[in-house]
CSV table of C-alpha atoms in Angstrom, one decimal:
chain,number,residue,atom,x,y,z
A,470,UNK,CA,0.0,0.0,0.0
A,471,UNK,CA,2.7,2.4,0.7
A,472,UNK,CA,4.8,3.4,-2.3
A,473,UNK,CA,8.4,4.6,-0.5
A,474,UNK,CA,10.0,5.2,-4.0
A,475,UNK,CA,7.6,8.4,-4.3
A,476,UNK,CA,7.2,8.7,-0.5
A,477,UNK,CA,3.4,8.8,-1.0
A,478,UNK,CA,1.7,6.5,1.9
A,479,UNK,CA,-1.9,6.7,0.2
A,480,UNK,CA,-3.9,8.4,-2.4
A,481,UNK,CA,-7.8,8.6,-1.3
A,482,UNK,CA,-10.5,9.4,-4.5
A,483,UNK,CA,-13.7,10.4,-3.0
A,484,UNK,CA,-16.4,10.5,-5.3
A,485,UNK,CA,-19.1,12.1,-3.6
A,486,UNK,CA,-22.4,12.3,-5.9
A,487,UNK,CA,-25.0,14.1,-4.6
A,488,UNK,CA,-28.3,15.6,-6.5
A,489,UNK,CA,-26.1,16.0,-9.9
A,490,UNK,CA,-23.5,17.6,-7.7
A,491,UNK,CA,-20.6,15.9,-8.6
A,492,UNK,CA,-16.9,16.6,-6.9
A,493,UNK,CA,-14.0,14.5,-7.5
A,494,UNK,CA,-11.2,14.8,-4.7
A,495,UNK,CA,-8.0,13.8,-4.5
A,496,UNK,CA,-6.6,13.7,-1.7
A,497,UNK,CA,-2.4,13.5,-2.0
A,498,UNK,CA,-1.1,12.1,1.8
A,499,UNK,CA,2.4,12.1,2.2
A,500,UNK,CA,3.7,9.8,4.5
A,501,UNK,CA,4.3,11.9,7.7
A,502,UNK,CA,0.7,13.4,6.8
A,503,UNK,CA,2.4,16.7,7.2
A,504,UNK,CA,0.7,18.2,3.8
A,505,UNK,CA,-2.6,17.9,2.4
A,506,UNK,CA,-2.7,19.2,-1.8
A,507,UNK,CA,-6.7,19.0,-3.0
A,508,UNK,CA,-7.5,19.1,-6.6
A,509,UNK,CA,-10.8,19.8,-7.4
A,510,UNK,CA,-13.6,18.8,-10.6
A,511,UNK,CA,-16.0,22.0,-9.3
A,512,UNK,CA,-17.8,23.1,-12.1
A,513,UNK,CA,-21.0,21.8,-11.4
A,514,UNK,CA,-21.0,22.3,-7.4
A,515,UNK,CA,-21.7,25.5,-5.6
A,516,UNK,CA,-19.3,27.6,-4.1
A,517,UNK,CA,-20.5,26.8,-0.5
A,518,UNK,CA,-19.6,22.9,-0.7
A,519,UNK,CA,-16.0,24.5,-2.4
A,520,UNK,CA,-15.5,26.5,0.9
A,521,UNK,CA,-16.3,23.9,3.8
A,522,UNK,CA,-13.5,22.2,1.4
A,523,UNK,CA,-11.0,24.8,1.6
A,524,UNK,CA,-11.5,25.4,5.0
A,525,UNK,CA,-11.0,22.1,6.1
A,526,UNK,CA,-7.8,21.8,3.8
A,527,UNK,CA,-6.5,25.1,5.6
A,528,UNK,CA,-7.6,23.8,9.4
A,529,UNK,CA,-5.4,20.5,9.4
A,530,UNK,CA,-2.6,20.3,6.1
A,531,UNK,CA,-0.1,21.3,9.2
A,532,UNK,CA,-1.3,18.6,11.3
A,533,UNK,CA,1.0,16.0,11.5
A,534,UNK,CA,-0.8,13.4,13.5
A,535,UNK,CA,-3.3,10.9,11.3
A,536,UNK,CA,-6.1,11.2,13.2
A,537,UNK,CA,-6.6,14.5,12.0
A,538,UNK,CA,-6.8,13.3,8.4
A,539,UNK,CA,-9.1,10.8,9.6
A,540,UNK,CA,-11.4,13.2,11.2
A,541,UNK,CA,-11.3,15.2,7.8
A,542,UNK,CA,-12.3,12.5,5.6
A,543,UNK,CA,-15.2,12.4,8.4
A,544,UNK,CA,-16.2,16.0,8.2
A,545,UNK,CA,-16.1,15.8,4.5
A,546,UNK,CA,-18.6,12.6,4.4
A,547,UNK,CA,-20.8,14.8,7.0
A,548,UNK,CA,-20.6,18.6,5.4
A,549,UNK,CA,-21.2,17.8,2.1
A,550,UNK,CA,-24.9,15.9,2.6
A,551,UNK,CA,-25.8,18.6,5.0
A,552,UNK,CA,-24.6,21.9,2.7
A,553,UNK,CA,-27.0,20.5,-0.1
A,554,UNK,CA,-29.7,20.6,2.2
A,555,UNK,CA,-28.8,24.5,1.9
A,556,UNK,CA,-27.6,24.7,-1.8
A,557,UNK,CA,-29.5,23.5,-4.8
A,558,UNK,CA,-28.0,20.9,-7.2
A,559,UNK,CA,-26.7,22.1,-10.5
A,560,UNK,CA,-29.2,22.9,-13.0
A,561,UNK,CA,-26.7,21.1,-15.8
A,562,UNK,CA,-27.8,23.9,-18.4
A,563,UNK,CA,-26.7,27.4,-17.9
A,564,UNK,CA,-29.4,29.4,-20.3
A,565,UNK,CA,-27.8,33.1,-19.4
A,566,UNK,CA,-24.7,32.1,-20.7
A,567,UNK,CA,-26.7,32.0,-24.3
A,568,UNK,CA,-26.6,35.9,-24.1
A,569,UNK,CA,-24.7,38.9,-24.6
A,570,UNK,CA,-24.3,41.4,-21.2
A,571,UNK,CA,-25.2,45.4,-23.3
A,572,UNK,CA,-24.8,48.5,-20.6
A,573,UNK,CA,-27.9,50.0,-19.8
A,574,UNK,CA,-28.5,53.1,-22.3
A,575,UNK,CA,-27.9,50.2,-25.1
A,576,UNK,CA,-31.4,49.0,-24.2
A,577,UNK,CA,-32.9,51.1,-21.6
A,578,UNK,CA,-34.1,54.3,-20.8
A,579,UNK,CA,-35.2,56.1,-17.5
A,580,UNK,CA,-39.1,55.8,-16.9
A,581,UNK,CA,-39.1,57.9,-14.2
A,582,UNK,CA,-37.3,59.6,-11.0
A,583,UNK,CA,-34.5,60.4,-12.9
A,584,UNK,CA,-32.7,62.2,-10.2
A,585,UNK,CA,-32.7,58.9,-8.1
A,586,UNK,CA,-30.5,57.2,-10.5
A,587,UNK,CA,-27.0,56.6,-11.2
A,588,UNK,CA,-25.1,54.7,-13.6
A,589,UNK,CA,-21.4,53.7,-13.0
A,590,UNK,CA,-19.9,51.0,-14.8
A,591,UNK,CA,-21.9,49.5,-16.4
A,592,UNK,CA,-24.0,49.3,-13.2
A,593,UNK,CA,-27.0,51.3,-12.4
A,594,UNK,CA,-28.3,52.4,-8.8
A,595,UNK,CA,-31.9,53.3,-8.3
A,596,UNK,CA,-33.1,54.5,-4.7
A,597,UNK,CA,-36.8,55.4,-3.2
A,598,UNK,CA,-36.7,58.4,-0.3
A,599,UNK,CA,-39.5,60.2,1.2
A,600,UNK,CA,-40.0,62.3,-2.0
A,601,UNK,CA,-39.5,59.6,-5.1
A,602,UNK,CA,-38.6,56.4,-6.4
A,603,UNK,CA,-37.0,55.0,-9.7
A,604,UNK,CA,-37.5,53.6,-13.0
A,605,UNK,CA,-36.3,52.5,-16.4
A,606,UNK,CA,-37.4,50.6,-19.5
A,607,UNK,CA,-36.5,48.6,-22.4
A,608,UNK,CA,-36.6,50.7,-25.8
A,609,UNK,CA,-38.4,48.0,-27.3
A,610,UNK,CA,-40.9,45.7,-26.9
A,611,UNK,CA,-40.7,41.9,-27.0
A,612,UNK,CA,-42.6,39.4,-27.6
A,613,UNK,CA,-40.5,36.3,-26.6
A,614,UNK,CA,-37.5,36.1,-24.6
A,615,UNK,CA,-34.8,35.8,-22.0
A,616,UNK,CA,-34.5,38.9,-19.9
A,617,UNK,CA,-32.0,39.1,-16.9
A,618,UNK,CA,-30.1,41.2,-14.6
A,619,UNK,CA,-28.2,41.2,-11.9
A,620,UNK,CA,-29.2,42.4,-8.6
A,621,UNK,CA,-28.1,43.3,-5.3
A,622,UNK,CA,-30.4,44.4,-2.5
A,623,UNK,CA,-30.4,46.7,0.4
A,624,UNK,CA,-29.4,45.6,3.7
A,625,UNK,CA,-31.2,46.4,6.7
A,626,UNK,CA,-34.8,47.8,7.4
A,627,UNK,CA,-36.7,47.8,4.0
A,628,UNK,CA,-40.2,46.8,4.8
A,629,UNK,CA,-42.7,48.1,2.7
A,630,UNK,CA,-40.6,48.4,-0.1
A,631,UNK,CA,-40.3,47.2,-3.7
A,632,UNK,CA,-37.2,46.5,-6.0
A,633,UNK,CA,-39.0,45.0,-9.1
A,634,UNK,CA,-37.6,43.6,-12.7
A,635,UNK,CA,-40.7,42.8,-14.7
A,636,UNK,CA,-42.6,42.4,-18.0
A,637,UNK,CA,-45.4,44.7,-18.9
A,638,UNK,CA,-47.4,46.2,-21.6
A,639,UNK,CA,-49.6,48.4,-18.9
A,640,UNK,CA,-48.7,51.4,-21.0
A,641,UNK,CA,-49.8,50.0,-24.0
A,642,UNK,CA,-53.2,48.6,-22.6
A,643,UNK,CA,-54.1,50.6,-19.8
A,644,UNK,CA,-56.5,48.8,-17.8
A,645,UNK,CA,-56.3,45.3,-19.6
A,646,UNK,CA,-52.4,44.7,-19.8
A,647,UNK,CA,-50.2,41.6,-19.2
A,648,UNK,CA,-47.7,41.1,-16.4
A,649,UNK,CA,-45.2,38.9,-15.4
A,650,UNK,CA,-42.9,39.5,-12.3
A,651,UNK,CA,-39.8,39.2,-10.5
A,652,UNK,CA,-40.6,41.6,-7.0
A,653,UNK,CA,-38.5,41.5,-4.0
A,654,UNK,CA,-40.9,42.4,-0.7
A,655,UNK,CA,-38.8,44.2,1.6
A,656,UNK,CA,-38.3,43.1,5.3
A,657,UNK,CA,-37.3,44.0,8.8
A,658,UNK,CA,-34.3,43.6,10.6
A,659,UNK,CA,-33.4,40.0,11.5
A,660,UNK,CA,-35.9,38.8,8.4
A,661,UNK,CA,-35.5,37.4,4.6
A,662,UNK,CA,-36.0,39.1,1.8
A,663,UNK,CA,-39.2,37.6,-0.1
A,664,UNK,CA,-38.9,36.8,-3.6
A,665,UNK,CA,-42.3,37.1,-5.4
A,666,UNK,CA,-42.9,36.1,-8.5
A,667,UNK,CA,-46.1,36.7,-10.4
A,668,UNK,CA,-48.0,36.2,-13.7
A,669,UNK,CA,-51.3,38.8,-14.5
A,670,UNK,CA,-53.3,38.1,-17.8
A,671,UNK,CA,-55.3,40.6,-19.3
A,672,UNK,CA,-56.6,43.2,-17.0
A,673,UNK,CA,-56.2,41.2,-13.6
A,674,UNK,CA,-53.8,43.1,-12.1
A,675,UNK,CA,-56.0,46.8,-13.0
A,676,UNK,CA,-58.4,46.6,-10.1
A,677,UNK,CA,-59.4,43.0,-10.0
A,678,UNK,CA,-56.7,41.4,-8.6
A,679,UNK,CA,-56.2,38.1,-10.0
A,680,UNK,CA,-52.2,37.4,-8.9
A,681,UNK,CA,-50.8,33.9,-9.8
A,682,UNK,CA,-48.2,34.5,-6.7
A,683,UNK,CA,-45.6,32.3,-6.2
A,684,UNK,CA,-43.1,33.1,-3.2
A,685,UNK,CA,-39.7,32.2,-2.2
A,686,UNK,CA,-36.9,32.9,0.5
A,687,UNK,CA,-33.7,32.7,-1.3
A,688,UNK,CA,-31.1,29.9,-0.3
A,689,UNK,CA,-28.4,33.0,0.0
A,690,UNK,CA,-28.5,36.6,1.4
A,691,UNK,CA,-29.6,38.8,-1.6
A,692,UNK,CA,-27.7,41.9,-0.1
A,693,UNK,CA,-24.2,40.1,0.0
A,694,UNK,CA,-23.7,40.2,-3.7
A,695,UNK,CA,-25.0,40.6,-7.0
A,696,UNK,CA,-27.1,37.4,-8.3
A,697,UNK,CA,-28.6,36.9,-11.6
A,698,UNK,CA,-32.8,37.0,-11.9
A,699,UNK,CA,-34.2,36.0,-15.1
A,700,UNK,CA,-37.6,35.4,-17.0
A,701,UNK,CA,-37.9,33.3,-19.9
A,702,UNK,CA,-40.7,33.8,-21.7
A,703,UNK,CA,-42.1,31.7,-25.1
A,704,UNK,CA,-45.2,30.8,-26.2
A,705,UNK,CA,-45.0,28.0,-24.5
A,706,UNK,CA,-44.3,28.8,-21.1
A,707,UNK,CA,-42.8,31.3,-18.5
A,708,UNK,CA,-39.8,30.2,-16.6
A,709,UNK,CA,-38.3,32.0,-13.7
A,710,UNK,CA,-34.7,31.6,-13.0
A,711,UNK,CA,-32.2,32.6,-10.4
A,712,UNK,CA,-28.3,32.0,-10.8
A,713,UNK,CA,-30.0,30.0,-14.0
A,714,UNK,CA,-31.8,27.8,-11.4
A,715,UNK,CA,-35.4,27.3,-12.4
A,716,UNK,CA,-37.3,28.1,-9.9
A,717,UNK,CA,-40.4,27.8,-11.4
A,718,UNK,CA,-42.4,27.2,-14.5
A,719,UNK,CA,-45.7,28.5,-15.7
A,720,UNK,CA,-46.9,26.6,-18.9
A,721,UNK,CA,-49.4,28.1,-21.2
A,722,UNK,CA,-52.9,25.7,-20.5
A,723,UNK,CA,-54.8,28.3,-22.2
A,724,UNK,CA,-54.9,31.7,-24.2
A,725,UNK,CA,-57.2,32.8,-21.3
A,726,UNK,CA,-54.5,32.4,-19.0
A,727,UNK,CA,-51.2,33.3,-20.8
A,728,UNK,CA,-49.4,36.6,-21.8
A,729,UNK,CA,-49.1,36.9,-25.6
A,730,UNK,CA,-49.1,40.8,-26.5
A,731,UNK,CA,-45.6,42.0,-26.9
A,732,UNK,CA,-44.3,43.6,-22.9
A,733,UNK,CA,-41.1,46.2,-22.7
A,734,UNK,CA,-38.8,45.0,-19.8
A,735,UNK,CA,-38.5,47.1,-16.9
A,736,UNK,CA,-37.2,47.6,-13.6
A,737,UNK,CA,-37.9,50.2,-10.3
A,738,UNK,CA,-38.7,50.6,-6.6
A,739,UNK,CA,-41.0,52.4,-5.2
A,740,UNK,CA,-43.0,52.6,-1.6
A,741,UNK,CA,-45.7,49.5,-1.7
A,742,UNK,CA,-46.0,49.8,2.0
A,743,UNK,CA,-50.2,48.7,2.3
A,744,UNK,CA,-49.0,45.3,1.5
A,745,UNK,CA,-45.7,44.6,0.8
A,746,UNK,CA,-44.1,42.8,4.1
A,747,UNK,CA,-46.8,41.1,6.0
A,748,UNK,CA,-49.5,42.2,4.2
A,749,UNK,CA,-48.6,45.7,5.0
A,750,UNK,CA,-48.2,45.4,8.7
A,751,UNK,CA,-44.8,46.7,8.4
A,752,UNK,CA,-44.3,50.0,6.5
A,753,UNK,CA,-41.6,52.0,4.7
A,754,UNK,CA,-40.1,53.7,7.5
A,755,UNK,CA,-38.1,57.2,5.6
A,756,UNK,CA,-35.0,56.8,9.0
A,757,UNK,CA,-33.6,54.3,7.2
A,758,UNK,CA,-33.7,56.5,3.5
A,759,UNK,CA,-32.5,56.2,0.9
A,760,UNK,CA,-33.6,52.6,0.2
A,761,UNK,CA,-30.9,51.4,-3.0
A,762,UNK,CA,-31.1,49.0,-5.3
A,763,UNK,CA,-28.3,47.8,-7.9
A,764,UNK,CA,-28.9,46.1,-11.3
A,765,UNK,CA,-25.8,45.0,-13.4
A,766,UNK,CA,-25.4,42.2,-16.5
A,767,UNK,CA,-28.2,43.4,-18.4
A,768,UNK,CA,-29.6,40.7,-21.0
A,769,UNK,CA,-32.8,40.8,-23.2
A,770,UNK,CA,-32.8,38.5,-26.3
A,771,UNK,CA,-35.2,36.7,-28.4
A,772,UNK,CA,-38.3,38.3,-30.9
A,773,UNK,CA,-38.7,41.2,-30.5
A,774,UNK,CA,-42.0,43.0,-31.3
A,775,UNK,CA,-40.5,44.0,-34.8
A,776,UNK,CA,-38.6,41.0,-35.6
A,777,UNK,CA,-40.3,38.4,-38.6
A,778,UNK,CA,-42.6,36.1,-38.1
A,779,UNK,CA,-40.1,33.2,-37.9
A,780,UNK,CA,-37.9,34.5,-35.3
A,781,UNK,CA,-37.2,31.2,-32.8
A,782,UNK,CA,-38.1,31.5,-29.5
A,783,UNK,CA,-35.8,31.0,-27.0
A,784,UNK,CA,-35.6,28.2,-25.0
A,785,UNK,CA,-34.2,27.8,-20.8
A,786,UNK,CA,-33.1,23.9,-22.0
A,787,UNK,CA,-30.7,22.7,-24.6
A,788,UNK,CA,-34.2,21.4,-26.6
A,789,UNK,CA,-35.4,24.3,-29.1
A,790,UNK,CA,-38.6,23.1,-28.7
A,791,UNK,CA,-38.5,24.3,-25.1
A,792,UNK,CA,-39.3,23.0,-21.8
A,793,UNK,CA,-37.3,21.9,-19.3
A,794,UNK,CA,-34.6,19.4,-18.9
A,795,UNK,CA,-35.1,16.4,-16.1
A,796,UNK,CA,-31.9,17.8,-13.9
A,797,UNK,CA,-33.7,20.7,-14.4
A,798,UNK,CA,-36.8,19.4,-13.3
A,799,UNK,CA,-35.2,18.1,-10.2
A,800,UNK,CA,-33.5,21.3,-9.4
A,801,UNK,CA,-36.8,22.8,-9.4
A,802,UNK,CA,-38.5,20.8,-7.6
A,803,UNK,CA,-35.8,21.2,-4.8
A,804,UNK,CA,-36.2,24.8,-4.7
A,805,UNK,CA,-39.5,24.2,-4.4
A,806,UNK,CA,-39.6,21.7,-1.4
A,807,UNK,CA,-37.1,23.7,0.3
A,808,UNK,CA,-37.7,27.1,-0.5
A,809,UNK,CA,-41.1,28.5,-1.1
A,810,UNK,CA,-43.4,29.7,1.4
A,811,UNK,CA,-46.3,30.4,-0.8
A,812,UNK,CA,-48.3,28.9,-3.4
A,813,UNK,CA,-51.5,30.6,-5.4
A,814,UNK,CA,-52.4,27.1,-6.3
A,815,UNK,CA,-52.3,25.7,-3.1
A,816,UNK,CA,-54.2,28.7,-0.9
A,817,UNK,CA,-57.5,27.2,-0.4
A,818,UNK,CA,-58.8,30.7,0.7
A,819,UNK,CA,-59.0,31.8,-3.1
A,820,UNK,CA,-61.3,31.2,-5.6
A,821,UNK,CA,-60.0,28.8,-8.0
A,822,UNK,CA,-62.4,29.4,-10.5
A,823,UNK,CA,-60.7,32.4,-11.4
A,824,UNK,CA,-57.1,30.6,-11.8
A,825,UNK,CA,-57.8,27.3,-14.1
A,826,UNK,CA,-54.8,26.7,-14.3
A,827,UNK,CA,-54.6,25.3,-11.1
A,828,UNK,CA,-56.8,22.2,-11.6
A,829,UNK,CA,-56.3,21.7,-15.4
């Protein structure tokens, strides 16, 4: 077992396959198990299993007693089940590496509260005080496509608050438009950020609420970094994505119950304070102003409302045809069991009648 030509007691290979997450370790021991050298396969596993890793590697490579690598061969077996209770698989299929990053004025312009905005380096800041909010919109209209940005929330006291990224064409059907959003609800101190998502077809969102609400709190803190939000939308389907994990899927079961007018893309926040955190028992409270939000890694690609007839619609899966893949199914479905505290489908207070979609 022990080579002494090469002075190399052992060489462990820990293949440790987990929901698609696949790490192969080597683990180099020299005889006096005085150093410890890991090379990692970590492309498809999430930077939290890659820094339990390094941390252990850091803790005992100077040990030079055996029971040390013993315990970390333990602590591996051990960390790694438990951090993908807190980290979803890999999705297997990256969709936002399918398009092109433009800067802001290539394919946006202010909407409104143009003094709350700032643009530096490629990456824009909006902010709400007591006397506005903020903005912006895509020059043109789509009507398929993969729209995305990169966002990083305020820490802190935001209840009441709103950063949005959304699809809409109230502007050009005031009263009866189309909807689909990506809404962040803002919290309290000590308390996650909500993500909301949220589908409105024709009109339900102008005074008769019909929301198709689907709510999650993130496996990550939204404020520590920028993380990349995106809506896919085809004929087919609307697919919500973060850090190109699907996190859910709404599939067209009816015209009655599916966006198809061309939307613009946009993105703001703004004071929703009667029901934005806890159905608006917390409010925006103007001590804690100015409440900021950053967007980054714009991408909107697909047909637009101008482009021919056979313009392909884009797809979140390697299939053209759409859909999803079953990895990405799975991922899903993990999010899902793990992460979302509400369900339109599955609120037994509502009227169902009004949402189909739920029982078809």
């Amino acid at each position: 077992m022990v080579n002494s030509s090469n002075n190399v007691l052992i060489i462990y290979i820990i293949y440790i396959y987990i929901s698609n997450c696949t790490t192969i370790l080597f683990l180099y021991i020299h005889s006096v198990f005085s150093y410890l050298s890991l090379s990692f396969s970590l492309s498809l596993c999430p930077a939290f299993i890659q820094n339990q890793l390094f941390h252990l590697h850091y803790t005992f490579s100077s040990s030079s007693h055996s029971y040390f690598m013993a315990l970390l061969l333990f602590l591996l077996i051990l960390l790694v089940p438990a951090s993908n209770a807190d980290w979803p698989p890999s999705p297997g299929y990256w969709p936002s590496s399918k398009f092109r990053s433009m800067s802001f004025y290539k394919g946006f312009r202010t909407l409104w509260g143009p003094q709350h905005q700032s643009l530096d380096q490629h990456a824009l800041t909006i902010w709400l005080d007591r006397t506005s909010g903020s903005g912006f919109k895509s020059v043109r209209p789509f009507r398929s496509g993969y729209f995305g940005a990169s966002i990083q929330l305020q820490t802190g006291y935001t209840a009441g608050v709103i950063t949005a990224f959304y699809l809409s064409n109230s502007e050009a059907h005031p009263g009866y438009h189309d909807e689909v959003d990506i809404e962040f609800l803002g919290t309290t101190f000590g308390k996650p950020y909500t993500l909301q998502t949220n589908v409105y077809i024709r009109g339900s969102g102008d005074g008769k609420i019909i929301g198709r609400e689907m709510k999650f709190h993130l496996w990550f803190d939204p404020t520590k970094a920028f993380h990349h939000y995106a809506i896919l939308w085809s004929p087919k389907e609307i697919i919500f994505l973060v850090d190109d994990v699907p996190i859910r899927r709404y599939p067209r079961k009816s015209v009655a119950t599916f966006p198809l007018r061309p939307m613009w893309l946009y993105g703001s926040i703004w004071d929703a304070s009667s029901w934005a955190t806890e159905d608006g028992k917390y409010k925006a409270d103007y001590r804690y102003q100015p409440f900021v939000a950053k967007y980054t890694n714009f991408k909107a690609g697909g047909c637009s409302a101008y482009s021919s007839a056979w313009c392909r619609p884009v797809s979140a899966s390697p299939f053209w045809s759409g859909g999803l893949t079953q990895q990405q199914y799975r991922v899903m479905r993990w999010v899902q069991t793990h992460h979302l505290v509400y369900d339109y489908c599955k609120d037994y207070k509502r009227d169902h009648s009004l949402t189909p979609e739920c029982w078809r």
